[in-house]
XYZ file of C-alpha atoms in Angstrom:
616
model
C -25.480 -5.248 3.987
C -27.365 -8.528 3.713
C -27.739 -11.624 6.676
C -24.475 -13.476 5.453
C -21.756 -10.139 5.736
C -23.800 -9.500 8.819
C -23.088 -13.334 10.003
C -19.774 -12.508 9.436
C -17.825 -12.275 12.695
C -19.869 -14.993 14.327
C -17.880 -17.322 11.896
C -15.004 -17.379 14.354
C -16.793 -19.151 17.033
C -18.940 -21.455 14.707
C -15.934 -22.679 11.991
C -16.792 -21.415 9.331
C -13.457 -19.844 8.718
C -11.314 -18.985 6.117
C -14.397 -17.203 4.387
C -14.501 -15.690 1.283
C -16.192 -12.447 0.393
C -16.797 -11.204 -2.605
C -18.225 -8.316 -4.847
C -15.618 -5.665 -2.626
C -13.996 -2.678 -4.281
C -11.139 -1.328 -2.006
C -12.385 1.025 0.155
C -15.414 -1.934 0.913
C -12.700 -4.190 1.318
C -11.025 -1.290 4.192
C -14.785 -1.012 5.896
C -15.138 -4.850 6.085
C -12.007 -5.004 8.095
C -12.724 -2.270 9.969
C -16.004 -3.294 10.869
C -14.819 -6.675 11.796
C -11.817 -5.436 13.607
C -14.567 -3.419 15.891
C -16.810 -7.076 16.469
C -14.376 -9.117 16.957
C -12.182 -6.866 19.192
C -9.036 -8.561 18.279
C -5.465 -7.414 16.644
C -6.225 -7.344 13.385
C -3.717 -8.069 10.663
C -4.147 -7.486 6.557
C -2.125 -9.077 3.416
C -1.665 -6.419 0.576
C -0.665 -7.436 -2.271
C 1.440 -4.805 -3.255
C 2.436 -1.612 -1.419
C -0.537 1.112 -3.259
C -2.575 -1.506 -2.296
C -1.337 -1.529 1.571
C -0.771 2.530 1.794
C -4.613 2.994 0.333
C -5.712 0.443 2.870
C -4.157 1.515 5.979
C -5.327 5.352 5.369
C -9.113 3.933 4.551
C -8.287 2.093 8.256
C -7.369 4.667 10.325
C -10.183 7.026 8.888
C -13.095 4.423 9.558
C -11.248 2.976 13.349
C -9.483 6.107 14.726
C -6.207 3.429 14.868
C -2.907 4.612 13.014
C -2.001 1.096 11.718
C 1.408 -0.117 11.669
C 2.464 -0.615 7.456
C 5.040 -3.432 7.206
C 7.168 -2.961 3.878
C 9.287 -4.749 1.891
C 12.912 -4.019 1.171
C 15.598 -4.273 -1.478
C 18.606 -6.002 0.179
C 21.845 -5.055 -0.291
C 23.396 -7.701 -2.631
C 26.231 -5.333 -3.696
C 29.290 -3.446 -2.177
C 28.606 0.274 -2.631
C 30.011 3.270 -0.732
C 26.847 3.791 1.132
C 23.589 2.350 1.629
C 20.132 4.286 1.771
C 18.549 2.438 4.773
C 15.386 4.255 4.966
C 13.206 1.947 4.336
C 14.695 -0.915 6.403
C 14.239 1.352 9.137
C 10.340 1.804 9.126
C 10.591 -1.962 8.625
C 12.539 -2.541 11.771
C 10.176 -0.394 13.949
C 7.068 -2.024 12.216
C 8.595 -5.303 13.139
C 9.678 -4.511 16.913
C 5.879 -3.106 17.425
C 4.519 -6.702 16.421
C 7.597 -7.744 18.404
C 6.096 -5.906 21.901
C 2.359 -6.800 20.865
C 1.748 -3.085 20.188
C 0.035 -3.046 17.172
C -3.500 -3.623 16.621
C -4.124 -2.731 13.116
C -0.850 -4.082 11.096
C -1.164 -3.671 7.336
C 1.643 -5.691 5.218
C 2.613 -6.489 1.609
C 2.819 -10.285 0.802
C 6.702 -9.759 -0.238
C 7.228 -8.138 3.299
C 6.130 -11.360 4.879
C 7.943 -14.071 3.082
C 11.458 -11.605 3.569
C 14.109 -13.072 5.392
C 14.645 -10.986 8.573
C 16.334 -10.998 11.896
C 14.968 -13.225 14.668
C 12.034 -12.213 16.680
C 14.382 -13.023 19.826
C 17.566 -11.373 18.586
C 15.446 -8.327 18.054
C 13.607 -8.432 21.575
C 16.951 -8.475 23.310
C 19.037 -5.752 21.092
C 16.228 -2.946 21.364
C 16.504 -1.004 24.954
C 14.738 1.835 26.348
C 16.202 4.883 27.851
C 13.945 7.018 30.326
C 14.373 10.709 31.547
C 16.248 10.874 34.888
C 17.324 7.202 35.405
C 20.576 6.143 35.490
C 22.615 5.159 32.694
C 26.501 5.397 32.197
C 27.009 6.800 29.190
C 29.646 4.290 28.323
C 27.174 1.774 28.310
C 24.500 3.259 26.288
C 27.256 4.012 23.696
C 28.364 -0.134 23.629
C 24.350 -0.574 23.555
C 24.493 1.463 20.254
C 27.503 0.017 18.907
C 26.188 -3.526 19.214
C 22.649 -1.926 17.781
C 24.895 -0.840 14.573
C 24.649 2.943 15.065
C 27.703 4.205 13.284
C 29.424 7.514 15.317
C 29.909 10.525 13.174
C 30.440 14.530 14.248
C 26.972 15.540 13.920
C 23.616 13.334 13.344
C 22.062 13.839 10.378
C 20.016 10.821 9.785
C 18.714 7.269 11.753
C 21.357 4.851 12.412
C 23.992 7.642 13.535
C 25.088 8.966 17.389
C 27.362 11.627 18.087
C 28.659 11.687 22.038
C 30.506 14.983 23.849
C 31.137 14.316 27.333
C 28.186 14.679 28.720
C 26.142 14.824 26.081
C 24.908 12.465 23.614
C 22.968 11.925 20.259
C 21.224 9.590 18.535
C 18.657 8.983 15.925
C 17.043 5.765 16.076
C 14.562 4.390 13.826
C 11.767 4.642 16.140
C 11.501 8.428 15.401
C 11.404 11.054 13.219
C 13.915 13.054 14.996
C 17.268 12.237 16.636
C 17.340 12.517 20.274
C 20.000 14.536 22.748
C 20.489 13.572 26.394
C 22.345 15.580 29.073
C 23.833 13.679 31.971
C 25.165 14.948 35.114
C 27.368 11.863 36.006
C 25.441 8.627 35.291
C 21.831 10.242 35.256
C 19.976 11.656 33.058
C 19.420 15.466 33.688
C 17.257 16.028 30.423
C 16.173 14.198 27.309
C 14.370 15.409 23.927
C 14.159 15.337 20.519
C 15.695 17.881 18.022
C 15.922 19.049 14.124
C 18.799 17.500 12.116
C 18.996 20.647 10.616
C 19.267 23.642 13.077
C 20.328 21.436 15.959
C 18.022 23.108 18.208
C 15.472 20.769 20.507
C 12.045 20.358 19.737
C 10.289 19.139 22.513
C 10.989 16.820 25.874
C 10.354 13.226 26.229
C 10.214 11.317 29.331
C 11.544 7.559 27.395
C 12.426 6.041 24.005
C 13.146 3.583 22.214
C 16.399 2.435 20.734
C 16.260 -0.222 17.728
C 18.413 -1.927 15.625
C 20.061 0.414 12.857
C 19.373 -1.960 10.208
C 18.273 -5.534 9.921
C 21.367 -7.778 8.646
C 24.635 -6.907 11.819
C 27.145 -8.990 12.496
C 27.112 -7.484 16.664
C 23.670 -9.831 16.570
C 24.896 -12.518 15.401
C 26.114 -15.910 16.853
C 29.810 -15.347 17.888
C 29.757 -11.723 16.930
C 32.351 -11.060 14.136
C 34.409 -13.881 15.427
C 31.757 -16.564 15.007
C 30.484 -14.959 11.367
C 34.939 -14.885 10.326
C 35.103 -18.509 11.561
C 31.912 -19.404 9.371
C 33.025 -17.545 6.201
C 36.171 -19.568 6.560
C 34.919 -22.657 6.197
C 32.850 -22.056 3.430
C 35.780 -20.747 1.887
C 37.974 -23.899 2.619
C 34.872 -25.888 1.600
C 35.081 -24.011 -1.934
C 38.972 -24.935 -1.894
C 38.420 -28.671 -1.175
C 35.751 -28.551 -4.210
C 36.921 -26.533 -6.842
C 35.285 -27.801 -10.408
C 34.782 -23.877 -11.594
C 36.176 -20.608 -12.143
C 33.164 -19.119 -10.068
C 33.834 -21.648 -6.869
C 37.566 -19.894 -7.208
C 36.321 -16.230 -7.423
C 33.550 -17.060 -4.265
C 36.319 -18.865 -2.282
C 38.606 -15.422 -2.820
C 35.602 -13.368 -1.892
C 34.269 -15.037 1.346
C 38.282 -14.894 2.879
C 38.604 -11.454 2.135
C 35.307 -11.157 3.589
C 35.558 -13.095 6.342
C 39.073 -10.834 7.226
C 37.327 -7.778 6.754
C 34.763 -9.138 9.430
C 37.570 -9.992 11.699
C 39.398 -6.433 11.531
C 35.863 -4.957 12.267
C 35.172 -3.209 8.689
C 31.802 -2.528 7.888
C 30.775 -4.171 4.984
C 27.178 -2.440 3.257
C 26.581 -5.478 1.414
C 26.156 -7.512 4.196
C 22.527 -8.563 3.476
C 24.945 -11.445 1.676
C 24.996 -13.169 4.382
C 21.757 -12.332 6.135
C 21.027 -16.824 6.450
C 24.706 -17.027 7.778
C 23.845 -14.918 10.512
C 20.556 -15.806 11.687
C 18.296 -18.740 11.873
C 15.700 -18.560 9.646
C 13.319 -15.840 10.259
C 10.393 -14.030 7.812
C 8.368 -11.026 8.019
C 5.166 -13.625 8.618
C 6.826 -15.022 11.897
C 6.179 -12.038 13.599
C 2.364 -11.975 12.601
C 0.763 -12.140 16.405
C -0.944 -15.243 17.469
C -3.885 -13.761 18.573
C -5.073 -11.742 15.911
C -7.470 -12.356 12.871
C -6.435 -11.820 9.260
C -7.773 -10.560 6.539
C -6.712 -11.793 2.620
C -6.942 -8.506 0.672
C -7.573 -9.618 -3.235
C -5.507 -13.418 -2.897
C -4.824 -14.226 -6.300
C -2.698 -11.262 -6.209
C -0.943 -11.638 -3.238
C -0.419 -14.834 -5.051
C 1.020 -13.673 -8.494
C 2.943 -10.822 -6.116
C 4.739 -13.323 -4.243
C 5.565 -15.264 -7.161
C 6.985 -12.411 -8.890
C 8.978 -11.204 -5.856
C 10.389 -14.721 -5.585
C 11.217 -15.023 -9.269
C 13.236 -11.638 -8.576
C 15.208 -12.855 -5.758
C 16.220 -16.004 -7.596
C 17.337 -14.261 -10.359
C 19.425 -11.620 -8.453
C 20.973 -14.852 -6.227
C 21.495 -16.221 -10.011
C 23.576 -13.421 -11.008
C 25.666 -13.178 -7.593
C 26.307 -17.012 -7.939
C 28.112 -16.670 -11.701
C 30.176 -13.622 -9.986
C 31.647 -15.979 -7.508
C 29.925 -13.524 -4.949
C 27.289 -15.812 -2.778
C 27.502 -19.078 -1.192
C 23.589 -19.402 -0.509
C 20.723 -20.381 -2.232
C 17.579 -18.368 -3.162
C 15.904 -20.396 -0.971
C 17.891 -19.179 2.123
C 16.488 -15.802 1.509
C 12.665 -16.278 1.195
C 10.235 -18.353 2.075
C 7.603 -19.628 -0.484
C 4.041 -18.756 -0.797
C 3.059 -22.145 -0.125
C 4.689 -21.703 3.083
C 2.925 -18.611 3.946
C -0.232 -20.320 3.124
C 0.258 -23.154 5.192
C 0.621 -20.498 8.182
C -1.803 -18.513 7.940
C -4.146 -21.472 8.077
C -3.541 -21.676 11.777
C -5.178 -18.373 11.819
C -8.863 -17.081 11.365
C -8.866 -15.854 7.802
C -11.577 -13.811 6.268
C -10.316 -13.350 2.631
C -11.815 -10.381 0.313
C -11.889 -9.646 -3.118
C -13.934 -8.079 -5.847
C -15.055 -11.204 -7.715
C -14.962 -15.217 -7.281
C -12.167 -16.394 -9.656
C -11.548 -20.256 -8.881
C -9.022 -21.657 -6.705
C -7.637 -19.730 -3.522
C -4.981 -19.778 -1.714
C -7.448 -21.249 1.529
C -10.332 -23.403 0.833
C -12.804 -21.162 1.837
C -15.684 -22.397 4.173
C -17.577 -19.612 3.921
C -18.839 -17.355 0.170
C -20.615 -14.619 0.954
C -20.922 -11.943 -1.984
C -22.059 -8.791 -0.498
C -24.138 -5.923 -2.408
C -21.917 -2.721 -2.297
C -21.004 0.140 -5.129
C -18.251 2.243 -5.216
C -19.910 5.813 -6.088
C -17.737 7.736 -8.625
C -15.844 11.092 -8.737
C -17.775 14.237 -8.711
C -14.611 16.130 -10.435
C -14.912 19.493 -8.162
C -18.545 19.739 -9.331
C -20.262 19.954 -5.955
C -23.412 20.755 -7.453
C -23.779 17.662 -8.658
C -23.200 15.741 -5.471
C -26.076 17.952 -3.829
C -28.166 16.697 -6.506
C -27.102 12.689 -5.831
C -27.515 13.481 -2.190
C -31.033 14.641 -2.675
C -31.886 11.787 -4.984
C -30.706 9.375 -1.815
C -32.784 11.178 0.644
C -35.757 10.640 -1.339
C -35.085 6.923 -1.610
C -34.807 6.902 1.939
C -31.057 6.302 2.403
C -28.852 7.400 5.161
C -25.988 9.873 3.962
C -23.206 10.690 5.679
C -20.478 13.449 3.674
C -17.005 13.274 5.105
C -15.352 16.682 5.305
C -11.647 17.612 5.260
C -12.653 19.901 8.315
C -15.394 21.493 10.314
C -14.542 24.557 7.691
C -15.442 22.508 4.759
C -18.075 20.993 6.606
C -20.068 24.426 7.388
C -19.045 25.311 3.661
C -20.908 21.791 2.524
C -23.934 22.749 5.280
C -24.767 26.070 3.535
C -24.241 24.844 0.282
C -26.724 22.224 0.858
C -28.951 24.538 2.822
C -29.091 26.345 -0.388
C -30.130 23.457 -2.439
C -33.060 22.601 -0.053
C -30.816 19.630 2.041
C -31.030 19.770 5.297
C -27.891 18.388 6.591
C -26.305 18.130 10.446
C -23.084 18.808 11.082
C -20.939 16.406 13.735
C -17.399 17.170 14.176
C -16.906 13.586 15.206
C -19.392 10.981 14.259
C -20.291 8.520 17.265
C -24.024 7.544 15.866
C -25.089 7.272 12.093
C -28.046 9.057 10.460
C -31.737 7.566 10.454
C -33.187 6.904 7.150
C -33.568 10.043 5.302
C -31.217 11.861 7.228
C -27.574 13.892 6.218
C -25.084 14.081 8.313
C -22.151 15.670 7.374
C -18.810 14.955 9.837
C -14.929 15.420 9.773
C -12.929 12.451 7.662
C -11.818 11.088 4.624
C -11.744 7.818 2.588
C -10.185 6.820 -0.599
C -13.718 6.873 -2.505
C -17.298 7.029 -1.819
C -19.059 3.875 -0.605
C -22.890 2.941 -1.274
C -24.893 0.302 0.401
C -28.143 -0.473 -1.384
C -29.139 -3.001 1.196
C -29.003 -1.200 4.139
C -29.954 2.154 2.133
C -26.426 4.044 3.401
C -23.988 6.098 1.471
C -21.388 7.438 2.256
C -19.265 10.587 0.232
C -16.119 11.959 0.600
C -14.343 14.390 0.064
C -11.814 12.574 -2.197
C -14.770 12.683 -4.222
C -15.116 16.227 -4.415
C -12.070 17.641 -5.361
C -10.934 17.929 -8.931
C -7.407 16.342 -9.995
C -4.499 18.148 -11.867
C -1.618 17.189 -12.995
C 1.250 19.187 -11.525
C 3.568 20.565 -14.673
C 6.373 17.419 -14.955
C 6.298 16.910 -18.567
C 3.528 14.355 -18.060
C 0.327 15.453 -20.483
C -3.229 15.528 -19.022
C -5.548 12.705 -20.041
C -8.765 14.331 -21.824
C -12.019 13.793 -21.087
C -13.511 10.872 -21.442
C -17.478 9.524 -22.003
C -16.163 6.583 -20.674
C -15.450 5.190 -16.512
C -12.784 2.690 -15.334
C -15.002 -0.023 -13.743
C -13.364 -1.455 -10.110
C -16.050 -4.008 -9.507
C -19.070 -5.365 -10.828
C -20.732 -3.686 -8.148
C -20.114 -0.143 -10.384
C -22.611 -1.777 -12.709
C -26.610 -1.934 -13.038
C -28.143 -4.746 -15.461
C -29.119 -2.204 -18.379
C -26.113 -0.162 -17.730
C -23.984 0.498 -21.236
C -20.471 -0.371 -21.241
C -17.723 -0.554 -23.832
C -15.336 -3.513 -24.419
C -11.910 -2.482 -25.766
C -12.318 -5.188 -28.934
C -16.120 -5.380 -29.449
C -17.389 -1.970 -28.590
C -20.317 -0.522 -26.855
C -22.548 -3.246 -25.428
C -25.676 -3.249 -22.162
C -24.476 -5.090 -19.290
C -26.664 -7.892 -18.553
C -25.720 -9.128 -15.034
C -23.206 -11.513 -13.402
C -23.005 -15.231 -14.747
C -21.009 -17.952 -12.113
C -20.032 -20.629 -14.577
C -17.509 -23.659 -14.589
C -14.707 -23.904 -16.550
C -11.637 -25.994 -16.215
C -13.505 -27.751 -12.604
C -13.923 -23.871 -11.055
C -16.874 -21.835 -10.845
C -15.400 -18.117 -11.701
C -17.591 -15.279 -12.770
C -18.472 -13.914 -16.211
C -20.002 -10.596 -16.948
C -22.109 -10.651 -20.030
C -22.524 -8.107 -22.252
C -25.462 -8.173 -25.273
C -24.455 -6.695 -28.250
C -26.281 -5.884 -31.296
C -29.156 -8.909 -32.665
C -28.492 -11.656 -30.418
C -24.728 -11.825 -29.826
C -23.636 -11.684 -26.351
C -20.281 -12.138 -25.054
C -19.174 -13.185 -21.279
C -16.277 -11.942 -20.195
C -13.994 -13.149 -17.226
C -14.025 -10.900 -13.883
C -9.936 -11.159 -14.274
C -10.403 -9.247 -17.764
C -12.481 -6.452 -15.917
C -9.290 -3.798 -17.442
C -11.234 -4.246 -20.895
C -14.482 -3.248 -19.993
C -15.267 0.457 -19.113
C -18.822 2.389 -18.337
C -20.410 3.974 -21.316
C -21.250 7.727 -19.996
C -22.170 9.285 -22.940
C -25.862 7.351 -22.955
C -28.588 10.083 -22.787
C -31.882 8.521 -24.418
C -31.904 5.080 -25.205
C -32.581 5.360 -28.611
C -29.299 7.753 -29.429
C -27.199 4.677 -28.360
C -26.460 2.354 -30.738
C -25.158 -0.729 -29.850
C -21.990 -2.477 -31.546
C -22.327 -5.953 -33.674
C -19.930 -8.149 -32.434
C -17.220 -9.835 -35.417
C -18.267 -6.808 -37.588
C -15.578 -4.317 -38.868
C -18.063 -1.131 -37.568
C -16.281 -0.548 -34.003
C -12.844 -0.230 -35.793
C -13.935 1.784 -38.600
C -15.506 4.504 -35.125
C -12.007 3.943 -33.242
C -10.376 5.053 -36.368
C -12.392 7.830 -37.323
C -12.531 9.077 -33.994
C -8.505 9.279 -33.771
C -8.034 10.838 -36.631
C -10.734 13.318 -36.018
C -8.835 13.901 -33.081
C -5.116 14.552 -34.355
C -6.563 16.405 -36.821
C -8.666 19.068 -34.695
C -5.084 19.039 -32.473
C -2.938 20.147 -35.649
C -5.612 22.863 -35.983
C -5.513 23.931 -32.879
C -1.281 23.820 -32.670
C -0.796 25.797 -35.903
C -3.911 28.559 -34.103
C -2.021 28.413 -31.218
C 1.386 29.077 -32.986
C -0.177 32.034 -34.972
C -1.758 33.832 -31.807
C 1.168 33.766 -29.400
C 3.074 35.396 -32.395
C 0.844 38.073 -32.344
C 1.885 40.436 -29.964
C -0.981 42.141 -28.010
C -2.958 39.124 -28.409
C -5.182 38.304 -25.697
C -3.612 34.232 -26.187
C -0.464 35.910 -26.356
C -0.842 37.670 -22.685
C -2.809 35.024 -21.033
C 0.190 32.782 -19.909
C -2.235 30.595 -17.699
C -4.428 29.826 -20.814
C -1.331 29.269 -22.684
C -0.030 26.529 -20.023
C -3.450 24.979 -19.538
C -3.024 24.359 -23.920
C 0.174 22.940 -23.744
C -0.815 20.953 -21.174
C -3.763 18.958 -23.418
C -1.792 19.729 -26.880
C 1.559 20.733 -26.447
């Protein structure tokens, strides 16, 4: 890369932490962690800000460290009563949780909104999971009261997590650990055999010699203080605190609720909208307590995570808002998340390398540390392999190191000949352990999200993901058309000279990256050069607008927009009604043929889909 990304990890030991880097598309974003995760040998922990963001990351993660990360989640909670509660996704969250719990996680990727969500103690959670292993001795009635407390409802037959079913000697249970339920067999108080089985035909899948039994869902009132004595007691008092207070119809309604509540509690009746009264059951907790002390973190895109967390916390005041006038909750907001500020002034007790793909002002951490490091996101090849043989080629002659990531070692002796046939000489490694020297192909088993270039260390890297051509599947949902224009990530898709085209002002030639001050911040401005001498800078935050110009064969059949003039409309307009006007055409030909019968349109159902599919 360059000597400050290579200085990198060393800022640990010297201070020079929280860094920023900059001038990182996604997938560079994934390698930098992954990269550092290998130097610094540590846990490594990531902030998403949203969950795409976190589900692309962790897959990019695991393909470049061999590490299945853990993905921490937020959830919806349960403000409502309803007959029955999808708890899916609280589940994954409670095993993500009790694996930073038991230090077992050394890649964790999380979304900012999972980490300021109140949750259930890092103790309470410690102490209700339990393990069972195959042949030791457990009475059954035990394990069944360890379930119980665990809130694993009984039922005939398990169908999904959360559930056990017990018959004699022989008991059932899916816990959120797993993908499967598991059955155990006991001859008296031990074990005689344990595995895992479908849901479906009942019949066992495979042995396993111990697992893991956790929590059934996150707010349950067998963890609490006092059990469902303690929680009555509290609800009580909050009621006869409404009583001693009452200046509104809602204090009324919430002092009828939390006694009918608090007797429901009492008589042991499940209540599915108990995340209520997740602060009167727990201390206060968040996802970001159980971030592990000893690990490094790494800030994916921070203004984000910042307008993410302000937006999830905007959400849960106004649902609180709306349970409040209903007479329904007793707690604030406030008792239900914890601010970003808060998270900030956390994670500054922690070495923090943040990442995004441009410098835009203020952060969330003072960095120590910039660092902007030369990188390029290569583009989609659309299925056309041919011309990724040709960009290949063009890199070996500069001298760069390829390496072409393979679904399998099929596609990867498909790729081989294919180059072979092209003149490429290319290597095939089922598993990569060394990298190519310059000049070299190598072509190896994995995946990434998108193709990554390195100009200053002359390595690329493509991917399959590049390679293969995107469809639609039939939902409705109409095909975009081609395009002469790109969707630009980062400024590090561009070249000074490059043509691009701004949604208001029309085609322009990129003309590099400008760091100027505005408002007391330095933030960076692309600027474009239009027509005569106009030129316009645009903020990295408004990178949406701008898209690469493909269409640019000789330099002298592009003609550049004039900025203020009325020309780019006039095109735009012309161009759209060109278009609806070739797709009538096409309709009403389309309409005639199919009528037709013998037709060739009229037989060909595939072409006919593959039309109504761009015009339909």
């Amino acid at each position: 890369m360059n000597k400050e990304a290579a200085a990198l990890p060393d800022l640990l030991e010297s201070g020079g932490l929280p860094a920023l880097v900059s001038g990182l598309s996604s997938v560079h974003r994934a390698n930098l962690a992954a990269a550092l995760f290998e130097r610094l040998e540590m846990p490594l922990f990531v902030v998403c800000p949203d969950e795409a963001s976190a589900d692309s990351f962790a897959r990019d993660l695991e393909a470049m460290t061999g590490e299945k990360p853990t993905v921490l989640y937020s959830r919806d909670f349960t403000f409502y009563p309803t007959l029955a509660a999808s708890r899916q996704v609280e589940q994954q969250r409670i095993a993500a949780l009790d694996a930073l719990c038991r230090g077992e996680s050394k890649i964790t990727v999380a979304t900012v909104s999972a980490l300021l969500q109140r949750t259930l103690p890092v103790e309470t959670l410690r102490c209700a999971a339990f393990e069972i292993t195959d042949g030791g001795e457990y009475p059954p009635d035990e394990i069944e009261r360890a379930l119980v407390r665990c809130g694993y409802e009984r039922c005939e037959q398990v169908e999904g997590a959360g559930q056990y079913a017990r018959r004699g000697g022989i008991l059932d249970f899916f816990s959120p650990m797993y993908h499967e339920p598991v059955h155990i067999e006991f001859w008296g108080d031990d074990i005689d055999s344990m595995g895992f089985f479908d849901v479906h035909t009942q019949r066992r899948t495979e042995a396993v010699e111990h697992c893991r039994v956790l929590p059934a869902a996150e707010a349950l009132i067998s963890l609490a203080d006092g059990g469902s004595e303690g929680v009555s007691k509290k609800l009580i008092a909050m009621a006869d605190s409404c009583a001693r207070h009452k200046t509104s119809p809602q204090l009324k309604e919430l002092e009828a609720t939390l006694r009918g509540d608090a007797e429901r509690i009492a008589n042991d009746i499940k209540l599915e909208d108990l995340d209520r009264y997740l602060p009167v059951l727990y201390a206060p907790t968040y996802g970001m307590d159980y971030i592990p002390d000893d690990c490094f973190v790494l800030f994916d895109q921070p203004p984000r995570c910042a307008d993410r967390a302000r937006g999830f916390n905007k959400q849960i005041g106004e649902d609180i808002s709306a349970l409040t006038k209903k007479g329904m909750l007793a707690v604030t907001a406030e008792s239900f998340r914890a601010t970003f500020d808060e998270f900030c002034r956390k994670m500054s007790d922690y070495p923090v390398y943040m990442a995004d793909a441009f410098t835009v002002g203020r952060y969330p951490l003072e960095p120590k540390t910039l660092c902007s490091v030369p990188a390029k996101q290569l583009p989609s090849y659309a299925g056309s392999v041919k011309t990724a043989a040709d960009d290949v080629s063009l890199y070996l002659k500069q001298g760069y190191r390829v390496v072409v990531l393979a679904g399998d070692e099929r596609r990867a002796q498909v790729l081989q000949d294919f180059f072979k046939d092209n003149g490429i000489k290319a290597l095939v490694y089922s598993e990569l352990t060394k990298m190519p020297e310059c000049g070299e192909c190598y072509i190896s088993v994995g995946a990434m999200s998108a193709g990554i270039e390195y100009p200053g260390i002359k390595l690329a890297v493509i991917t399959d993901a590049q390679l293969i051509r995107v469809r639609e599947h039939r939902s409705g949902r109409k095909k975009k058309a081609p395009t002469n224009r790109e969707r630009i990530n980062s400024y590090a898709d561009l070249t000074p000279g490059d043509y691009v085209v701004h949604e208001v002002h029309g085609i322009g030639r990129f003309a590099g990256i400008h760091k100027m001050k505005v408002d007391g911040f330095e933030k960076d401005y692309i600027k474009i050069c239009y027509a005569g001498t106009d030129t316009l800078y645009v903020p990295a935050t408004q990178l949406d607008m701008v898209t690469k110009y493909l269409g640019a064969g000789e330099e002298h059949k592009v003609k550049l927009s004039k900025m203020g003039g009325a020309e780019w409309t006039k095109t735009r307009s012309r161009a759209k009604a060109a278009t609806k006007k070739l797709a009538k055409e096409l309709i009403a030909l389309y309409a005639e043929r199919a009528r037709v019968p013998g037709h060739a349109f009229a037989e060909d159902t595939a072409w006919q889909r593959e039309f109504e599919d761009n015009f339909g």
